[in-house]
Amino acid sequence: MYTEFYNLSALPFQLTPDARFFFGSTNHARALAHLTYGLSQGEGFIIITGDVGAGKTTLLEHLFAELDRNRYVAAKITNTQLGAHDMLSMVAGAFGLGQEGLDKAALLRRIEGFLGGILQQGKRALLIVDECQNLSIEALEELRMLSNIQSGGNTALQSFLLGQPQFRTTLARGELEQLRQRVIVSYHLGPLSEEETRSYVEHRLRTVGWEDDPRLGDGFFPALFSHTDGVPRRINTLCSRVLLFGYLEERHELDAAAVDEVAADLQRELQQILPPDRSAGMEGGAAAQNLPAGANPALAAAAAEAALEEFERRLGVLETYVQNHDRTIRRALQLAADYIEAQKA
C-alpha cells in the first residue's frame, strides 16, 4: 500500500505501541525520568496517568526495552475488570504461575514463593498494570498487600500503574490511604505541543526510512495539530489516513487541504459507525451521551474518548486488512493485464 508507494520500510503510524517509535517530547522525557527514578527505588508504586492515546504504554515499552533482562522479571496485566481474587489469579498468570483450583491462601503462598525465589536469584520482579482506572478498590488493596511481601529485608515486587486521569479520583478515596503512602512516583502525561507534533511525525517517518516523500507542505502541521490537539494516538490515526489518501490520489506532496479533507472524512465515518447519540457526543454534550442533565462533564468527556478509541481500534483493523490484501489484489490485476497483452500479441 502506501509503504511501497512512498518507499517506507514499515507502517509509521500503527496504533500498536512500539518502543522503536518512542519520541522524547518534553512531557515524555520528564515522565521517563520519573519512571527511571521510581525504578531505582526498588519498591512501592509508580503511577503514570494520561488521556486516552497520550502514549503511556509506549513510554513504558521504551523503558522496559532498555532493562537488563538478567536483573528484572517483568509481567503485564491489561484486563483490569477484576475483583480481589481475580487480581491475584491475574498476577500469578502474568508471571507464568499455575493457579487453577487454588484458594486465596494457597494462591498467595505460590506468589510469595515465586517472588522470594526471584530475589534469591538477585533479580527484581516488576508488575505493569495497564488501564488501572478500571480496578476495583478490592483489587487495588490486593496489589497493596502484594507490595508488602519481603525477603531478606528487600521488597519482592514493584508495581507500575498506568491509567486515565480519573484514576487519580479513585486514588484519593479514603479506603486507599495506605496505598497512597506507598506511591514512590506519580506523573501525568499531557499532549504534545504544536512544535513537538511536527517533530513527532517526522521522527516516526524517519524511523521507517522516509526521505521527504511525501513532502509535507505548507500548513500540513498546523492543520494536523488543530485536528488532533497533540494527542499521539489521534496523530497516528489521522497521519495514517492522510498517507493512504496520498497513495490513492498518487500525490507526493501533502498539505493542509489534504489533512482537512481526511479529517472531515474520518468525522463522517465516525458519525456513520456510532449511534446518533454517541456520534453527536463527540461534540462534547452530556445530553448527547445519554447522560442526565447536569451530569459530570468529565464523565461525558470520558464516554466520548471511549467512543473515539473504539473507532480508532476498528479503523486499525481495517487498515491492517487492506494492507495485507493490497499486494494480492495488485498482483491479480497485473496478471490479468499481462494475459490481455499476451492475447493481443
mmCIF file of C-alpha atoms in Angstrom:
data_model
loop_
_atom_site.group_PDB
_atom_site.id
_atom_site.type_symbol
_atom_site.label_atom_id
_atom_site.label_comp_id
_atom_site.label_asym_id
_atom_site.label_seq_id
_atom_site.Cartn_x
_atom_site.Cartn_y
_atom_site.Cartn_z
ATOM 1 C CA MET A 1 0.000 0.000 0.000
ATOM 2 C CA TYR A 2 1.380 3.453 0.839
ATOM 3 C CA THR A 3 4.522 1.954 2.389
ATOM 4 C CA GLU A 4 5.665 0.796 -1.055
ATOM 5 C CA PHE A 5 4.412 3.912 -2.813
ATOM 6 C CA TYR A 6 6.496 6.122 -0.510
ATOM 7 C CA ASN A 7 9.384 3.620 -0.150
ATOM 8 C CA LEU A 8 8.861 3.153 3.589
ATOM 9 C CA SER A 9 10.151 0.032 5.345
ATOM 10 C CA ALA A 10 7.110 -0.341 7.636
ATOM 11 C CA LEU A 11 3.917 1.368 8.740
ATOM 12 C CA PRO A 12 4.994 4.532 10.592
ATOM 13 C CA PHE A 13 1.707 5.263 12.360
ATOM 14 C CA GLN A 14 0.372 1.918 13.548
ATOM 15 C CA LEU A 15 -1.715 2.127 16.718
ATOM 16 C CA THR A 16 0.017 -0.792 18.464
ATOM 17 C CA PRO A 17 2.584 0.541 20.971
ATOM 18 C CA ASP A 18 6.135 0.006 19.683
ATOM 19 C CA ALA A 19 9.258 1.083 21.575
ATOM 20 C CA ARG A 20 11.061 1.796 18.277
ATOM 21 C CA PHE A 21 8.876 4.843 17.761
ATOM 22 C CA PHE A 22 9.333 6.350 21.208
ATOM 23 C CA PHE A 23 9.558 10.131 20.937
ATOM 24 C CA GLY A 24 11.047 12.064 23.827
ATOM 25 C CA SER A 25 8.832 15.126 23.994
ATOM 26 C CA THR A 26 9.250 17.435 26.976
ATOM 27 C CA ASN A 27 6.415 15.658 28.769
ATOM 28 C CA HIS A 28 7.550 12.171 27.807
ATOM 29 C CA ALA A 29 11.159 12.882 28.786
ATOM 30 C CA ARG A 30 10.027 14.085 32.203
ATOM 31 C CA ALA A 31 7.761 11.067 32.620
ATOM 32 C CA LEU A 32 10.653 8.782 31.668
ATOM 33 C CA ALA A 33 12.871 10.480 34.253
ATOM 34 C CA HIS A 34 10.185 9.871 36.907
ATOM 35 C CA LEU A 35 9.892 6.230 35.862
ATOM 36 C CA THR A 36 13.652 5.738 35.998
ATOM 37 C CA TYR A 37 13.852 7.331 39.437
ATOM 38 C CA GLY A 38 10.977 5.213 40.728
ATOM 39 C CA LEU A 39 12.581 2.072 39.334
ATOM 40 C CA SER A 40 15.816 2.905 41.151
ATOM 41 C CA GLN A 41 13.926 2.961 44.475
ATOM 42 C CA GLY A 42 13.073 -0.722 44.140
ATOM 43 C CA GLU A 43 9.728 -0.633 45.961
ATOM 44 C CA GLY A 44 6.210 0.743 46.081
ATOM 45 C CA PHE A 45 4.019 2.001 43.251
ATOM 46 C CA ILE A 46 4.848 4.124 40.222
ATOM 47 C CA ILE A 47 1.794 5.817 38.694
ATOM 48 C CA ILE A 48 1.541 7.319 35.211
ATOM 49 C CA THR A 49 -1.765 8.831 34.096
ATOM 50 C CA GLY A 50 -2.761 10.484 30.849
ATOM 51 C CA ASP A 51 -5.678 10.871 28.478
ATOM 52 C CA VAL A 52 -6.588 8.121 26.007
ATOM 53 C CA GLY A 53 -3.836 7.878 23.403
ATOM 54 C CA ALA A 54 -1.314 10.033 25.280
ATOM 55 C CA GLY A 55 1.441 7.435 24.867
ATOM 56 C CA LYS A 56 1.578 5.879 28.342
ATOM 57 C CA THR A 57 2.056 2.306 27.129
ATOM 58 C CA THR A 58 4.651 3.266 24.518
ATOM 59 C CA LEU A 59 6.558 5.145 27.205
ATOM 60 C CA LEU A 60 6.706 2.088 29.431
ATOM 61 C CA GLU A 61 7.556 -0.184 26.481
ATOM 62 C CA HIS A 62 10.528 2.095 25.805
ATOM 63 C CA LEU A 63 11.683 1.904 29.419
ATOM 64 C CA PHE A 64 11.397 -1.863 29.543
ATOM 65 C CA ALA A 65 13.170 -2.303 26.211
ATOM 66 C CA GLU A 66 16.223 -0.812 27.924
ATOM 67 C CA LEU A 67 16.064 -3.040 31.017
ATOM 68 C CA ASP A 68 18.696 -5.679 31.731
ATOM 69 C CA ARG A 69 16.783 -8.963 31.441
ATOM 70 C CA ASN A 70 19.315 -10.579 33.743
ATOM 71 C CA ARG A 71 18.233 -8.249 36.552
ATOM 72 C CA TYR A 72 14.470 -7.932 36.086
ATOM 73 C CA VAL A 73 11.494 -10.228 35.587
ATOM 74 C CA ALA A 74 8.540 -8.233 34.269
ATOM 75 C CA ALA A 75 4.884 -9.155 33.817
ATOM 76 C CA LYS A 76 1.928 -7.180 32.473
ATOM 77 C CA ILE A 77 -1.813 -7.155 33.164
ATOM 78 C CA THR A 78 -4.173 -5.468 30.700
ATOM 79 C CA ASN A 79 -7.547 -6.955 31.711
ATOM 80 C CA THR A 80 -8.432 -4.868 34.748
ATOM 81 C CA GLN A 81 -12.160 -5.500 35.263
ATOM 82 C CA LEU A 82 -11.193 -7.585 38.276
ATOM 83 C CA GLY A 83 -12.249 -8.443 41.804
ATOM 84 C CA ALA A 84 -9.824 -9.279 44.604
ATOM 85 C CA HIS A 85 -9.313 -12.989 43.886
ATOM 86 C CA ASP A 86 -9.286 -12.358 40.150
ATOM 87 C CA MET A 87 -6.436 -9.905 40.639
ATOM 88 C CA LEU A 88 -4.324 -12.499 42.423
ATOM 89 C CA SER A 89 -5.070 -15.004 39.669
ATOM 90 C CA MET A 90 -4.072 -12.485 37.003
ATOM 91 C CA VAL A 91 -0.817 -11.685 38.804
ATOM 92 C CA ALA A 92 0.001 -15.382 39.072
ATOM 93 C CA GLY A 93 -0.870 -15.954 35.425
ATOM 94 C CA ALA A 94 1.160 -12.945 34.276
ATOM 95 C CA PHE A 95 4.253 -14.429 35.916
ATOM 96 C CA GLY A 96 3.516 -17.852 34.427
ATOM 97 C CA LEU A 97 2.335 -19.484 37.660
ATOM 98 C CA GLY A 98 -0.437 -22.087 37.678
ATOM 99 C CA GLN A 99 -3.442 -21.092 39.786
ATOM 100 C CA GLU A 100 -6.229 -23.484 38.816
ATOM 101 C CA GLY A 101 -8.159 -24.832 41.779
ATOM 102 C CA LEU A 102 -6.203 -22.849 44.375
ATOM 103 C CA ASP A 103 -7.975 -20.895 47.077
ATOM 104 C CA LYS A 104 -6.782 -17.423 48.019
ATOM 105 C CA ALA A 105 -4.400 -18.577 50.756
ATOM 106 C CA ALA A 106 -2.732 -21.153 48.512
ATOM 107 C CA LEU A 107 -2.517 -18.675 45.653
ATOM 108 C CA LEU A 108 -0.827 -16.107 47.886
ATOM 109 C CA ARG A 109 1.691 -18.693 49.081
ATOM 110 C CA ARG A 110 2.538 -19.581 45.498
ATOM 111 C CA ILE A 111 3.045 -15.935 44.545
ATOM 112 C CA GLU A 112 5.121 -15.268 47.663
ATOM 113 C CA GLY A 113 7.291 -18.308 46.958
ATOM 114 C CA PHE A 114 7.863 -17.188 43.376
ATOM 115 C CA LEU A 115 8.739 -13.619 44.340
ATOM 116 C CA GLY A 116 11.094 -14.828 47.067
ATOM 117 C CA GLY A 117 12.824 -17.076 44.542
ATOM 118 C CA ILE A 118 13.297 -14.121 42.187
ATOM 119 C CA LEU A 119 15.028 -12.153 44.960
ATOM 120 C CA GLN A 120 17.283 -15.096 45.785
ATOM 121 C CA GLN A 121 18.417 -15.095 42.158
ATOM 122 C CA GLY A 122 19.485 -11.468 42.542
ATOM 123 C CA LYS A 123 16.644 -10.239 40.335
ATOM 124 C CA ARG A 124 13.653 -7.966 40.846
ATOM 125 C CA ALA A 125 10.022 -8.599 39.922
ATOM 126 C CA LEU A 126 8.099 -5.828 38.173
ATOM 127 C CA LEU A 127 4.360 -5.781 37.553
ATOM 128 C CA ILE A 128 2.758 -3.457 34.982
ATOM 129 C CA VAL A 129 -0.989 -2.892 35.308
ATOM 130 C CA ASP A 130 -2.491 -1.071 32.318
ATOM 131 C CA GLU A 131 -5.911 0.638 32.341
ATOM 132 C CA CYS A 132 -5.760 0.781 36.144
ATOM 133 C CA GLN A 133 -8.716 3.194 36.261
ATOM 134 C CA ASN A 134 -10.923 0.093 35.861
ATOM 135 C CA LEU A 135 -9.615 -1.630 39.004
ATOM 136 C CA SER A 136 -11.956 -2.098 41.953
ATOM 137 C CA ILE A 137 -10.965 -0.912 45.425
ATOM 138 C CA GLU A 138 -10.646 -4.582 46.442
ATOM 139 C CA ALA A 139 -8.271 -5.338 43.563
ATOM 140 C CA LEU A 140 -6.122 -2.316 44.424
ATOM 141 C CA GLU A 141 -5.988 -3.462 48.025
ATOM 142 C CA GLU A 142 -4.715 -6.870 46.876
ATOM 143 C CA LEU A 143 -1.947 -5.120 44.954
ATOM 144 C CA ARG A 144 -1.064 -3.162 48.075
ATOM 145 C CA MET A 145 -0.851 -6.355 50.100
ATOM 146 C CA LEU A 146 1.477 -7.871 47.500
ATOM 147 C CA SER A 147 3.703 -4.798 47.842
ATOM 148 C CA ASN A 148 4.242 -5.797 51.491
ATOM 149 C CA ILE A 149 5.943 -9.081 50.591
ATOM 150 C CA GLN A 150 9.605 -9.009 51.571
ATOM 151 C CA SER A 151 12.521 -11.421 51.625
ATOM 152 C CA GLY A 152 15.847 -10.766 53.314
ATOM 153 C CA GLY A 153 14.812 -7.174 54.028
ATOM 154 C CA ASN A 154 14.116 -6.453 50.332
ATOM 155 C CA THR A 155 10.739 -5.692 48.746
ATOM 156 C CA ALA A 156 9.764 -8.534 46.440
ATOM 157 C CA LEU A 157 7.509 -6.687 43.972
ATOM 158 C CA GLN A 158 7.350 -3.206 42.453
ATOM 159 C CA SER A 159 4.228 -2.171 40.524
ATOM 160 C CA PHE A 160 3.620 0.304 37.683
ATOM 161 C CA LEU A 161 0.046 1.560 37.367
ATOM 162 C CA LEU A 162 -0.938 3.140 34.036
ATOM 163 C CA GLY A 163 -4.335 4.735 33.677
ATOM 164 C CA GLN A 164 -6.584 7.528 32.552
ATOM 165 C CA PRO A 165 -6.926 10.744 34.621
ATOM 166 C CA GLN A 166 -9.980 9.510 36.540
ATOM 167 C CA PHE A 167 -7.749 7.027 38.347
ATOM 168 C CA ARG A 168 -6.467 9.942 40.432
ATOM 169 C CA THR A 169 -10.005 10.447 41.752
ATOM 170 C CA THR A 170 -10.133 6.778 42.728
ATOM 171 C CA LEU A 171 -6.731 7.011 44.381
ATOM 172 C CA ALA A 172 -7.917 9.925 46.521
ATOM 173 C CA ARG A 173 -10.558 7.790 48.234
ATOM 174 C CA GLY A 174 -10.189 7.272 51.959
ATOM 175 C CA GLU A 175 -10.012 3.469 51.665
ATOM 176 C CA LEU A 176 -6.763 3.759 49.691
ATOM 177 C CA GLU A 177 -4.771 5.840 52.190
ATOM 178 C CA GLN A 178 -2.289 3.012 52.787
ATOM 179 C CA LEU A 179 -1.755 2.525 49.050
ATOM 180 C CA ARG A 180 -1.151 6.261 48.569
ATOM 181 C CA GLN A 181 1.578 6.106 51.201
ATOM 182 C CA ARG A 182 3.373 3.547 49.033
ATOM 183 C CA VAL A 183 3.385 5.677 45.872
ATOM 184 C CA ILE A 184 7.018 6.468 45.065
ATOM 185 C CA VAL A 185 6.427 8.470 41.874
ATOM 186 C CA SER A 186 3.342 9.897 40.176
ATOM 187 C CA TYR A 187 3.254 11.765 36.855
ATOM 188 C CA HIS A 188 0.542 12.954 34.457
ATOM 189 C CA LEU A 189 1.373 12.700 30.762
ATOM 190 C CA GLY A 190 -0.013 15.594 28.713
ATOM 191 C CA PRO A 191 -0.318 16.124 24.929
ATOM 192 C CA LEU A 192 2.380 17.334 22.535
ATOM 193 C CA SER A 193 2.822 20.980 21.636
ATOM 194 C CA GLU A 194 2.402 22.073 18.013
ATOM 195 C CA GLU A 195 6.176 22.132 17.518
ATOM 196 C CA GLU A 196 6.539 18.702 19.119
ATOM 197 C CA THR A 197 3.739 17.354 16.926
ATOM 198 C CA ARG A 198 5.859 18.136 13.873
ATOM 199 C CA SER A 199 8.960 16.560 15.406
ATOM 200 C CA TYR A 200 6.939 13.512 16.454
ATOM 201 C CA VAL A 201 5.591 12.910 12.945
ATOM 202 C CA GLU A 202 8.985 13.405 11.307
ATOM 203 C CA HIS A 203 10.615 11.089 13.867
ATOM 204 C CA ARG A 204 8.181 8.254 13.148
ATOM 205 C CA LEU A 205 8.564 8.710 9.408
ATOM 206 C CA ARG A 206 12.363 8.722 9.555
ATOM 207 C CA THR A 207 12.287 5.564 11.673
ATOM 208 C CA VAL A 208 10.869 3.738 8.637
ATOM 209 C CA GLY A 209 13.160 5.329 6.050
ATOM 210 C CA TRP A 210 11.284 8.467 4.978
ATOM 211 C CA GLU A 211 13.300 10.684 2.627
ATOM 212 C CA ASP A 212 10.908 13.607 2.182
ATOM 213 C CA ASP A 213 8.493 11.547 0.069
ATOM 214 C CA PRO A 214 5.789 12.574 0.545
ATOM 215 C CA ARG A 215 6.788 16.165 1.026
ATOM 216 C CA LEU A 216 4.723 17.675 3.831
ATOM 217 C CA GLY A 217 3.843 21.085 2.512
ATOM 218 C CA ASP A 218 2.781 24.438 3.913
ATOM 219 C CA GLY A 219 0.184 24.261 6.601
ATOM 220 C CA PHE A 220 0.329 20.461 6.988
ATOM 221 C CA PHE A 221 1.472 20.508 10.604
ATOM 222 C CA PRO A 222 -0.714 23.372 11.884
ATOM 223 C CA ALA A 223 -3.728 21.604 10.375
ATOM 224 C CA LEU A 224 -2.662 18.294 11.893
ATOM 225 C CA PHE A 225 -2.283 19.839 15.343
ATOM 226 C CA SER A 226 -5.631 21.603 15.018
ATOM 227 C CA HIS A 227 -7.426 18.299 14.373
ATOM 228 C CA THR A 228 -5.580 16.181 16.968
ATOM 229 C CA ASP A 229 -4.763 18.564 19.847
ATOM 230 C CA GLY A 230 -1.323 16.944 20.012
ATOM 231 C CA VAL A 231 -2.598 13.564 21.272
ATOM 232 C CA PRO A 232 -0.247 10.898 19.839
ATOM 233 C CA ARG A 233 -2.884 8.272 19.030
ATOM 234 C CA ARG A 234 -5.038 10.810 17.217
ATOM 235 C CA ILE A 235 -1.966 11.963 15.316
ATOM 236 C CA ASN A 236 -1.220 8.375 14.312
ATOM 237 C CA THR A 237 -4.762 7.734 13.130
ATOM 238 C CA LEU A 238 -5.001 10.903 11.073
ATOM 239 C CA CYS A 239 -1.482 10.643 9.589
ATOM 240 C CA SER A 240 -2.048 7.045 8.559
ATOM 241 C CA ARG A 241 -5.202 8.012 6.713
ATOM 242 C CA VAL A 242 -3.553 11.045 5.117
ATOM 243 C CA LEU A 243 -0.772 8.808 3.734
ATOM 244 C CA LEU A 244 -3.401 6.376 2.440
ATOM 245 C CA PHE A 245 -5.168 9.319 0.801
ATOM 246 C CA GLY A 246 -1.884 10.410 -0.790
ATOM 247 C CA TYR A 247 -1.287 6.914 -2.130
ATOM 248 C CA LEU A 248 -4.785 6.622 -3.610
ATOM 249 C CA GLU A 249 -4.507 10.082 -5.187
ATOM 250 C CA GLU A 250 -0.879 9.400 -6.262
ATOM 251 C CA ARG A 251 0.367 12.522 -4.503
ATOM 252 C CA HIS A 252 3.962 13.098 -3.467
ATOM 253 C CA GLU A 253 3.131 16.316 -1.619
ATOM 254 C CA LEU A 254 0.560 16.615 1.138
ATOM 255 C CA ASP A 255 -0.683 19.920 2.511
ATOM 256 C CA ALA A 256 -3.232 21.389 4.910
ATOM 257 C CA ALA A 257 -6.057 20.818 2.450
ATOM 258 C CA ALA A 258 -5.298 17.085 2.404
ATOM 259 C CA VAL A 259 -5.301 16.954 6.202
ATOM 260 C CA ASP A 260 -8.590 18.859 6.405
ATOM 261 C CA GLU A 261 -10.244 16.625 3.793
ATOM 262 C CA VAL A 262 -9.186 13.389 5.502
ATOM 263 C CA ALA A 263 -10.153 14.702 8.943
ATOM 264 C CA ALA A 264 -13.614 15.542 7.609
ATOM 265 C CA ASP A 265 -13.895 12.035 6.128
ATOM 266 C CA LEU A 266 -12.948 10.494 9.474
ATOM 267 C CA GLN A 267 -15.577 12.537 11.268
ATOM 268 C CA ARG A 268 -18.251 11.455 8.753
ATOM 269 C CA GLU A 269 -17.220 7.815 9.142
ATOM 270 C CA LEU A 270 -17.425 8.129 12.910
ATOM 271 C CA GLN A 271 -20.944 9.513 12.679
ATOM 272 C CA GLN A 272 -21.979 6.597 10.439
ATOM 273 C CA ILE A 273 -20.449 3.896 12.653
ATOM 274 C CA LEU A 274 -21.673 5.145 16.019
ATOM 275 C CA PRO A 275 -25.320 5.550 17.065
ATOM 276 C CA PRO A 276 -26.578 9.143 16.740
ATOM 277 C CA ASP A 277 -26.320 9.833 20.465
ATOM 278 C CA ARG A 278 -22.686 8.645 20.578
ATOM 279 C CA SER A 279 -21.508 10.419 17.419
ATOM 280 C CA ALA A 280 -23.175 13.643 18.480
ATOM 281 C CA GLY A 281 -21.446 13.237 21.813
ATOM 282 C CA MET A 282 -18.103 13.718 20.112
ATOM 283 C CA GLU A 283 -19.000 17.371 20.145
ATOM 284 C CA GLY A 284 -18.979 17.216 23.929
ATOM 285 C CA GLY A 285 -22.608 17.488 25.128
ATOM 286 C CA ALA A 286 -23.611 15.448 28.177
ATOM 287 C CA ALA A 287 -27.154 15.034 26.902
ATOM 288 C CA ALA A 288 -25.812 13.625 23.624
ATOM 289 C CA GLN A 289 -24.023 10.948 25.634
ATOM 290 C CA ASN A 290 -27.348 9.717 27.054
ATOM 291 C CA LEU A 291 -26.301 11.181 30.376
ATOM 292 C CA PRO A 292 -28.711 13.048 32.629
ATOM 293 C CA ALA A 293 -28.794 16.812 32.556
ATOM 294 C CA GLY A 294 -26.118 18.244 34.816
ATOM 295 C CA ALA A 295 -24.015 15.087 34.627
ATOM 296 C CA ASN A 296 -20.331 15.313 35.415
ATOM 297 C CA PRO A 297 -18.598 16.843 32.337
ATOM 298 C CA ALA A 298 -15.613 14.563 32.968
ATOM 299 C CA LEU A 299 -17.916 11.553 32.563
ATOM 300 C CA ALA A 300 -19.217 12.881 29.257
ATOM 301 C CA ALA A 301 -15.675 13.505 28.047
ATOM 302 C CA ALA A 302 -14.605 10.009 29.104
ATOM 303 C CA ALA A 303 -17.521 8.487 27.184
ATOM 304 C CA ALA A 304 -16.580 10.489 24.092
ATOM 305 C CA GLU A 305 -12.959 9.380 24.399
ATOM 306 C CA ALA A 306 -14.054 5.751 24.736
ATOM 307 C CA ALA A 307 -16.130 6.068 21.577
ATOM 308 C CA LEU A 308 -13.195 7.545 19.684
ATOM 309 C CA GLU A 309 -10.853 4.850 20.983
ATOM 310 C CA GLU A 310 -13.182 2.087 19.760
ATOM 311 C CA PHE A 311 -13.486 3.765 16.366
ATOM 312 C CA GLU A 312 -9.701 4.031 16.093
ATOM 313 C CA ARG A 313 -9.332 0.362 17.018
ATOM 314 C CA ARG A 314 -11.771 -0.678 14.287
ATOM 315 C CA LEU A 315 -10.011 1.593 11.838
ATOM 316 C CA GLY A 316 -6.677 -0.014 12.687
ATOM 317 C CA VAL A 317 -8.123 -3.472 11.999
ATOM 318 C CA LEU A 318 -9.483 -2.278 8.640
ATOM 319 C CA GLU A 319 -6.181 -0.685 7.638
ATOM 320 C CA THR A 320 -4.290 -3.869 8.520
ATOM 321 C CA TYR A 321 -6.719 -5.917 6.433
ATOM 322 C CA VAL A 322 -6.328 -3.636 3.435
ATOM 323 C CA GLN A 323 -2.544 -3.587 3.895
ATOM 324 C CA ASN A 324 -2.394 -7.387 3.909
ATOM 325 C CA HIS A 325 -4.555 -7.803 0.814
ATOM 326 C CA ASP A 326 -3.409 -4.866 -1.311
ATOM 327 C CA ARG A 327 -0.402 -6.666 -2.804
ATOM 328 C CA THR A 328 -2.522 -9.694 -3.754
ATOM 329 C CA ILE A 329 -5.099 -7.507 -5.487
ATOM 330 C CA ARG A 330 -2.478 -5.571 -7.447
ATOM 331 C CA ARG A 331 -0.756 -8.814 -8.429
ATOM 332 C CA ALA A 332 -4.043 -10.241 -9.718
ATOM 333 C CA LEU A 333 -4.655 -7.066 -11.751
ATOM 334 C CA GLN A 334 -1.146 -7.262 -13.182
ATOM 335 C CA LEU A 335 -1.625 -10.914 -14.190
ATOM 336 C CA ALA A 336 -4.897 -10.003 -15.865
ATOM 337 C CA ALA A 337 -3.199 -7.164 -17.747
ATOM 338 C CA ASP A 338 -0.368 -9.479 -18.813
ATOM 339 C CA TYR A 339 -2.897 -12.029 -20.033
ATOM 340 C CA ILE A 340 -4.728 -9.420 -22.127
ATOM 341 C CA GLU A 341 -1.455 -8.243 -23.668
ATOM 342 C CA ALA A 342 -0.469 -11.839 -24.439
ATOM 343 C CA GLN A 343 -3.828 -12.452 -26.165
ATOM 344 C CA LYS A 344 -3.409 -9.316 -28.257
ATOM 345 C CA ALA A 345 0.030 -10.480 -29.358
#
